[in-house]
Short mmCIF file of C-alpha atoms and ligand atoms in Angstrom, two decimals:
data_model
loop_
_atom_site.label_atom_id
_atom_site.label_comp_id
_atom_site.label_asym_id
_atom_site.label_seq_id
_atom_site.Cartn_x
_atom_site.Cartn_y
_atom_site.Cartn_z
CA UNK A 334 -5.64 -2.16 -1.07
CA UNK A 335 -4.18 1.37 -2.88
CA UNK A 336 -3.20 4.43 -1.09
CA UNK A 337 -6.35 6.26 -1.27
CA UNK A 338 -8.44 3.35 0.19
CA UNK A 339 -6.32 3.25 3.20
CA UNK A 340 -6.40 7.18 3.41
CA UNK A 341 -10.07 6.83 2.76
CA UNK A 342 -10.46 3.93 5.97
CA UNK A 343 -8.14 6.32 7.96
CA UNK A 344 -11.15 9.18 7.37
CA UNK A 345 -14.07 7.00 8.08
CA UNK A 346 -11.38 5.98 11.51
CA UNK A 347 -11.31 9.32 12.83
CA UNK A 348 -15.33 9.14 12.48
CA UNK A 349 -14.83 7.42 16.13
CA UNK A 350 -12.38 9.84 17.29
CA UNK A 351 -12.92 10.90 21.83
CA UNK A 352 -11.49 13.97 21.69
CA UNK A 353 -14.19 16.09 24.43
CA UNK A 354 -10.64 17.74 25.10
CA UNK A 355 -8.56 18.75 22.34
CA UNK A 356 -11.21 18.75 19.98
CA UNK A 357 -8.66 17.79 17.04
CA UNK A 358 -9.74 14.35 15.66
CA UNK A 359 -7.87 11.84 14.37
CA UNK A 360 -8.06 8.86 11.81
CA UNK A 361 -5.49 5.79 11.21
CA UNK A 362 -5.33 3.30 9.11
CA UNK A 363 -2.78 0.58 8.99
CA UNK A 364 -2.18 -1.65 6.91
CA UNK A 365 -0.41 -5.34 7.11
CA UNK A 366 1.61 -7.65 5.06
CA UNK A 367 -1.40 -10.35 4.14
CA UNK A 368 -3.46 -6.83 3.19
CA UNK A 369 -5.75 -6.45 6.56
CA UNK A 370 -6.30 -3.04 7.48
CA UNK A 371 -6.69 -2.26 11.17
CA UNK A 372 -8.09 1.37 11.90
CA UNK A 373 -7.53 3.91 14.61
CA UNK A 374 -9.14 7.12 16.40
CA UNK A 375 -7.73 9.22 19.48
CA UNK A 376 -8.82 8.40 22.37
CA UNK A 377 -8.60 10.89 25.34
CA UNK A 378 -8.87 11.25 28.55
CA UNK A 379 -9.67 13.53 31.99
CA UNK A 380 -6.37 12.63 32.61
CA UNK A 381 -5.10 13.95 30.12
CA UNK A 382 -1.54 11.66 29.95
CA UNK A 383 -3.34 8.69 29.78
CA UNK A 384 -4.85 9.89 26.07
CA UNK A 385 -4.15 7.50 22.66
CA UNK A 386 -3.07 8.73 19.42
CA UNK A 387 -5.40 7.07 16.01
CA UNK A 388 -1.70 5.53 15.39
CA UNK A 389 -0.95 3.69 18.53
CA UNK A 390 -4.86 2.33 18.31
CA UNK A 391 -4.73 0.83 15.39
CA UNK A 392 -0.56 -0.42 16.06
CA UNK A 393 -1.98 -1.75 19.28
CA UNK A 394 -5.27 -3.49 18.08
CA UNK A 395 -3.09 -5.23 15.79
CA UNK A 396 0.13 -6.11 18.20
CA UNK A 397 -2.53 -7.80 20.43
CA UNK A 398 -3.87 -10.08 17.26
CA UNK A 399 -0.69 -11.01 16.90
CA UNK A 400 0.23 -8.75 13.92
CA UNK A 401 3.95 -8.20 13.27
CA UNK A 402 4.06 -7.58 9.22
CA UNK A 403 3.61 -4.05 8.74
CA UNK A 404 3.84 -2.04 5.26
CA UNK A 405 1.83 1.21 5.62
CA UNK A 406 -0.32 3.71 7.59
CA UNK A 407 -2.21 6.48 7.06
CA UNK A 408 -3.44 9.60 8.51
CA UNK A 409 -5.56 12.47 8.64
CA UNK A 410 -6.54 14.76 11.51
CA UNK A 411 -7.97 17.84 11.90
CA UNK A 412 -10.88 19.63 14.35
CA UNK A 413 -13.56 17.51 15.46
CA UNK A 414 -16.63 17.99 13.78
CA UNK A 415 -15.26 19.37 10.14
CA UNK A 416 -13.80 17.49 7.04
CA UNK A 417 -9.86 17.67 6.74
CA UNK A 418 -7.97 20.17 5.57
CA UNK A 419 -3.94 20.07 6.77
CA UNK A 420 -1.25 17.62 7.73
CA UNK A 421 -1.59 16.02 10.41
CA UNK A 422 2.01 14.14 11.42
CA UNK A 423 2.20 11.00 13.65
CA UNK A 424 4.05 12.91 16.66
CA UNK A 425 7.34 11.39 18.22
CA UNK A 426 5.97 8.84 20.52
CA UNK A 427 4.12 7.40 17.62
CA UNK A 428 6.94 7.41 15.76
CA UNK A 429 8.73 5.58 18.06
CA UNK A 430 6.28 3.19 18.29
CA UNK A 431 6.20 2.49 14.49
CA UNK A 432 10.09 2.24 14.92
CA UNK A 433 9.35 -0.89 17.44
CA UNK A 434 7.36 -2.66 14.59
CA UNK A 435 8.56 -1.30 11.37
CA UNK A 436 11.57 -1.47 8.87
CA UNK A 437 11.99 2.42 8.41
CA UNK A 438 13.18 2.03 4.87
CA UNK A 439 10.47 0.35 3.50
CA UNK A 440 7.10 1.50 6.04
CA UNK A 441 5.53 3.92 4.72
CA UNK A 442 3.40 6.97 6.68
CA UNK A 443 1.12 8.20 3.57
CA UNK A 444 -0.37 11.80 5.29
CA UNK A 445 -3.37 13.64 3.68
CA UNK A 446 -5.43 16.24 3.87
CA UNK A 447 -8.30 15.32 1.54
CA UNK A 448 -8.50 11.82 -0.25
CA UNK A 449 -6.95 13.30 -3.23
CA UNK A 450 -3.64 14.52 -1.87
CA UNK A 451 -1.29 12.75 -0.20
CA UNK A 452 2.45 12.72 0.65
CA UNK A 453 3.89 9.22 1.36
CA UNK A 454 6.94 9.32 3.61
CA UNK A 455 9.13 6.71 4.57
CA UNK A 456 9.52 6.22 8.29
CA UNK A 457 13.04 6.37 8.04
CA UNK A 458 12.35 10.01 6.44
CA UNK A 459 10.17 10.70 9.96
CA UNK A 460 12.58 9.62 12.47
CA UNK A 461 16.21 9.67 11.28
CA UNK A 462 19.07 8.06 13.24
CA UNK A 463 16.23 6.04 15.08
CA UNK A 464 16.51 3.95 18.19
CA UNK A 465 15.13 0.36 17.28
CA UNK A 466 15.42 -3.08 18.89
CA UNK A 467 18.70 -4.15 17.36
CA UNK A 468 20.68 -1.04 19.01
CA UNK A 469 19.75 -3.58 22.20
CA UNK A 470 20.71 -6.77 20.27
CA UNK A 471 16.97 -7.71 19.63
CA UNK A 472 15.53 -8.95 16.54
CA UNK A 473 12.86 -6.79 15.14
CA UNK A 474 9.83 -8.10 16.12
CA UNK A 475 9.47 -8.49 12.02
CA UNK A 476 12.37 -10.75 11.92
CA UNK A 477 11.78 -12.77 14.69
CA UNK A 478 8.07 -13.84 13.60
CA UNK A 479 10.25 -15.52 10.45
N1 THU B 155 -2.96 13.14 18.12
C1 THU B 155 -2.96 11.78 17.17
O1 THU B 155 -3.41 10.77 17.77
N2 THU B 155 -2.33 11.52 16.33
C2 THU B 155 -1.63 12.91 15.93
O2 THU B 155 -0.70 12.10 14.67
C3 THU B 155 -1.33 14.00 16.37
C4 THU B 155 -2.06 14.02 17.43
C5 THU B 155 -3.61 13.19 18.92
C6 THU B 155 -3.50 13.59 20.29
C7 THU B 155 -4.76 14.74 20.86
O3 THU B 155 -5.55 13.13 21.09
C8 THU B 155 -5.21 15.67 19.96
O4 THU B 155 -4.82 14.63 18.60
C9 THU B 155 -4.53 16.54 19.91
O5 THU B 155 -2.94 16.83 20.04
#
């Protein structure tokens, strides 16, 4: 699974977004250690606050399945019904969820504005000095599972 394939799966996931309020559709594709990919889309709600971002949809699907080993996530977003054309970076809440389950020094966040234009980051670049499980003297979930 290369980065371009992961971006293509994020673009496909975006088609499932439920965005009647923002009309901003986001897709994500989360690569696990064994090569499995979990896709996610944003899912909005009439009460607004229960809305869930694409990245967290992908993470929560994987965590429910017992997965704790994550390598990379591709994220794409833009106005519903149009092809993506701008970068869409994860919100702060999603970065914090990534921090719960991922190594900041190796987990990659791949932003894309087409399937051929990508910007790869490390989690540590997008969430510097993050607060994580180790700060509560807990092993990070990936280590705890080993
Ligand atoms: N959104 C995501 O799903 N992921 C991001 O990276 C940024 C924002 C969603 C939340 C909301 O449904 C819509 O995009 C507009 O903020």
